[in-house]
Amino acid sequence: MNITFLGEALGLLFISTLLLRIAGKKSMAKMTNSEVIIILAIGTTMGHAIKEHKFWQIIIILTFFILYLILVQYVQMRFKKIQRYLIGSATVVIRDGGIVEDNLKKLRLTTEQLEMKLRQKGIAYIANIKTATIESDGGLGFELMEHAQPITRKEISDLLNEKRDGNTQDRGEEQKDNLFNKVPGI
């Protein structure tokens, strides 16, 4: 049995991953590069299976695709540096109520497309956003300015307790755990 097709399959997966990584974050929202590649590869391979009647070879290739996906996911979890290159990281697109035009250009994202993403999240004013990022899956993450944030039950409880007891609490612990502090460029 000639197994050169496995080498060809691996080459196809690797090149496809690189090409989708170059294509950018907005090209496929909510999926990682590897997941998109596997879905496309499975669809294409199944089409060839029907056409060429090579059932067992196709089953082996599909199994290889899934094993490749599992291996890539394992490597991403184990090695953070490799994860950054395969998946990427969040890109800041709004900082302190202003659009970061250079980052929009890098993402090949127009201001109108960014505004559409903001509207879909229920945000009416860019000036109310402290930080907004385009995540590696193409989604939008945002942190509102303090004056635009909704009040939480904990804050109401703290205010009532403060009024009753006269105590004030430090918010330094909340700032340390802020997820946006982990994004490069903030």
Short mmCIF file of C-alpha atoms in Angstrom, two decimals:
data_model
loop_
_atom_site.label_atom_id
_atom_site.label_comp_id
_atom_site.label_asym_id
_atom_site.label_seq_id
_atom_site.Cartn_x
_atom_site.Cartn_y
_atom_site.Cartn_z
CA MET A 1 0.00 0.00 0.00
CA ASN A 2 1.41 3.37 -1.03
CA ILE A 3 1.26 5.78 1.92
CA THR A 4 2.63 8.92 0.24
CA PHE A 5 -0.88 10.34 0.41
CA LEU A 6 -0.39 10.83 4.19
CA GLY A 7 2.59 13.10 3.51
CA GLU A 8 0.55 15.00 0.96
CA ALA A 9 -2.31 15.34 3.47
CA LEU A 10 0.06 16.70 6.14
CA GLY A 11 1.52 19.17 3.65
CA LEU A 12 -1.96 20.29 2.65
CA LEU A 13 -2.97 20.83 6.29
CA PHE A 14 0.18 22.80 7.11
CA ILE A 15 -0.04 25.05 4.05
CA SER A 16 -3.78 25.60 4.58
CA THR A 17 -3.18 26.60 8.21
CA LEU A 18 -0.56 29.14 7.16
CA LEU A 19 -2.78 30.54 4.41
CA LEU A 20 -5.74 31.00 6.76
CA ARG A 21 -3.45 32.61 9.34
CA ILE A 22 -2.39 35.10 6.65
CA ALA A 23 -6.03 35.61 5.61
CA GLY A 24 -6.69 37.22 8.97
CA LYS A 25 -9.04 37.20 11.92
CA LYS A 26 -12.11 38.59 10.25
CA SER A 27 -12.13 35.86 7.60
CA MET A 28 -13.60 33.22 9.85
CA ALA A 29 -15.31 34.26 13.03
CA LYS A 30 -15.75 31.83 15.91
CA MET A 31 -13.46 29.10 14.52
CA THR A 32 -9.76 28.55 14.88
CA ASN A 33 -7.63 28.15 11.78
CA SER A 34 -7.21 24.43 12.41
CA GLU A 35 -10.95 23.87 12.75
CA VAL A 36 -11.69 25.68 9.49
CA ILE A 37 -8.97 23.70 7.69
CA ILE A 38 -10.31 20.40 8.97
CA ILE A 39 -13.88 21.25 7.96
CA LEU A 40 -12.78 22.27 4.47
CA ALA A 41 -10.50 19.26 4.14
CA ILE A 42 -13.20 16.84 5.24
CA GLY A 43 -15.69 18.31 2.78
CA THR A 44 -13.24 18.22 -0.10
CA THR A 45 -12.04 14.75 0.76
CA MET A 46 -15.56 13.39 0.98
CA GLY A 47 -16.29 14.85 -2.44
CA HIS A 48 -13.25 13.04 -3.84
CA ALA A 49 -14.30 9.83 -2.10
CA ILE A 50 -17.59 9.84 -3.91
CA LYS A 51 -15.93 10.63 -7.23
CA GLU A 52 -12.95 8.24 -7.05
CA HIS A 53 -14.40 5.31 -5.08
CA LYS A 54 -11.35 5.08 -2.75
CA PHE A 55 -13.33 4.57 0.42
CA TRP A 56 -10.66 3.13 2.75
CA GLN A 57 -8.02 5.60 1.65
CA ILE A 58 -10.47 8.45 2.33
CA ILE A 59 -11.35 7.02 5.78
CA ILE A 60 -7.65 6.93 6.63
CA ILE A 61 -7.18 10.52 5.43
CA LEU A 62 -10.20 11.76 7.41
CA THR A 63 -8.89 10.00 10.51
CA PHE A 64 -5.51 11.61 9.88
CA PHE A 65 -7.20 15.04 9.64
CA ILE A 66 -8.89 14.59 13.01
CA LEU A 67 -5.68 13.34 14.63
CA TYR A 68 -3.90 16.37 13.17
CA LEU A 69 -6.52 18.69 14.72
CA ILE A 70 -6.17 16.99 18.12
CA LEU A 71 -2.37 17.21 17.91
CA VAL A 72 -2.46 20.91 16.96
CA GLN A 73 -4.85 21.65 19.84
CA TYR A 74 -2.61 19.75 22.27
CA VAL A 75 0.51 21.58 21.06
CA GLN A 76 -1.29 24.93 21.39
CA MET A 77 -2.26 24.14 24.99
CA ARG A 78 1.21 22.91 25.89
CA PHE A 79 3.36 25.60 24.23
CA LYS A 80 2.10 29.19 24.51
CA LYS A 81 4.61 30.53 21.96
CA ILE A 82 3.37 28.12 19.30
CA GLN A 83 -0.22 29.01 20.23
CA ARG A 84 0.52 32.68 19.51
CA TYR A 85 1.73 31.82 16.00
CA LEU A 86 -1.00 29.31 15.12
CA ILE A 87 -3.97 31.14 16.63
CA GLY A 88 -2.74 34.68 17.14
CA SER A 89 -3.69 37.06 19.90
CA ALA A 90 -6.25 39.79 20.43
CA THR A 91 -5.64 43.08 18.61
CA VAL A 92 -6.64 46.38 20.22
CA VAL A 93 -8.93 48.39 17.92
CA ILE A 94 -10.28 50.98 20.39
CA ARG A 95 -8.30 52.54 23.22
CA ASP A 96 -9.77 55.13 25.62
CA GLY A 97 -12.71 55.93 23.35
CA GLY A 98 -10.64 56.35 20.18
CA ILE A 99 -10.20 54.01 17.21
CA VAL A 100 -6.69 52.65 16.67
CA GLU A 101 -6.54 53.13 12.88
CA ASP A 102 -3.18 51.37 12.40
CA ASN A 103 -4.51 48.16 13.95
CA LEU A 104 -7.67 48.34 11.82
CA LYS A 105 -5.44 48.52 8.74
CA LYS A 106 -3.43 45.49 9.91
CA LEU A 107 -6.67 43.55 10.31
CA ARG A 108 -8.02 44.85 6.99
CA LEU A 109 -11.13 45.96 8.87
CA THR A 110 -12.97 49.15 7.94
CA THR A 111 -14.37 51.59 10.47
CA GLU A 112 -17.86 50.69 9.23
CA GLN A 113 -17.24 46.98 9.88
CA LEU A 114 -16.01 47.79 13.39
CA GLU A 115 -19.07 49.96 14.01
CA MET A 116 -21.29 47.07 12.85
CA LYS A 117 -19.63 44.75 15.39
CA LEU A 118 -20.16 47.37 18.10
CA ARG A 119 -23.83 47.81 17.23
CA GLN A 120 -24.31 44.05 17.33
CA LYS A 121 -23.01 44.16 20.91
CA GLY A 122 -25.46 46.97 21.78
CA ILE A 123 -22.84 49.72 21.98
CA ALA A 124 -24.04 53.10 20.71
CA TYR A 125 -21.03 55.33 21.45
CA ILE A 126 -17.37 54.58 20.76
CA ALA A 127 -16.48 57.18 23.39
CA ASN A 128 -17.97 54.83 26.05
CA ILE A 129 -15.39 52.11 25.30
CA LYS A 130 -12.20 51.96 27.33
CA THR A 131 -10.74 49.05 25.33
CA ALA A 132 -12.02 46.97 22.44
CA THR A 133 -10.22 44.07 20.79
CA ILE A 134 -10.71 41.82 17.80
CA GLU A 135 -10.09 38.35 19.18
CA SER A 136 -8.24 35.58 17.37
CA ASP A 137 -11.60 34.05 16.33
CA GLY A 138 -12.77 37.34 14.78
CA GLY A 139 -15.11 38.21 17.66
CA LEU A 140 -15.24 41.54 19.45
CA GLY A 141 -14.23 41.92 23.09
CA PHE A 142 -14.78 45.20 24.90
CA GLU A 143 -14.50 46.94 28.24
CA LEU A 144 -16.71 49.93 28.90
CA MET A 145 -15.51 53.11 30.57
CA GLU A 146 -16.45 53.26 34.23
CA HIS A 147 -19.21 55.83 33.66
CA ALA A 148 -20.86 53.58 31.02
CA GLN A 149 -20.73 50.29 32.93
CA PRO A 150 -23.95 48.88 34.33
CA ILE A 151 -24.11 48.61 38.09
CA THR A 152 -23.90 45.11 39.52
CA ARG A 153 -25.62 43.54 42.52
CA LYS A 154 -22.27 43.46 44.32
CA GLU A 155 -21.74 47.19 43.76
CA ILE A 156 -25.25 47.96 45.04
CA SER A 157 -24.63 45.77 48.07
CA ASP A 158 -21.26 47.44 48.69
CA LEU A 159 -22.86 50.89 48.40
CA LEU A 160 -25.60 49.97 50.86
CA ASN A 161 -23.08 48.46 53.29
CA GLU A 162 -20.79 51.47 52.90
CA LYS A 163 -23.64 53.83 53.64
CA ARG A 164 -24.69 51.73 56.64
CA ASP A 165 -21.17 51.07 58.02
CA GLY A 166 -19.22 54.04 56.67
CA ASN A 167 -16.55 51.71 55.15
CA THR A 168 -14.87 52.08 51.76
CA GLN A 169 -13.27 49.22 49.83
CA ASP A 170 -10.29 49.20 47.47
CA ARG A 171 -10.90 48.13 43.84
CA GLY A 172 -7.22 47.26 43.23
CA GLU A 173 -7.92 43.53 43.30
CA GLU A 174 -10.47 43.87 40.46
CA GLN A 175 -7.96 45.82 38.33
CA LYS A 176 -5.33 43.08 38.72
CA ASP A 177 -7.69 40.40 37.36
CA ASN A 178 -8.84 42.49 34.37
CA LEU A 179 -8.64 40.31 31.21
CA PHE A 180 -7.79 43.28 29.01
CA ASN A 181 -4.53 43.76 30.93
CA LYS A 182 -3.33 40.50 29.30
CA VAL A 183 -3.73 41.79 25.72
CA PRO A 184 -0.47 43.03 24.16
CA GLY A 185 -0.48 46.73 23.34
CA ILE A 186 -2.65 47.91 26.24
#
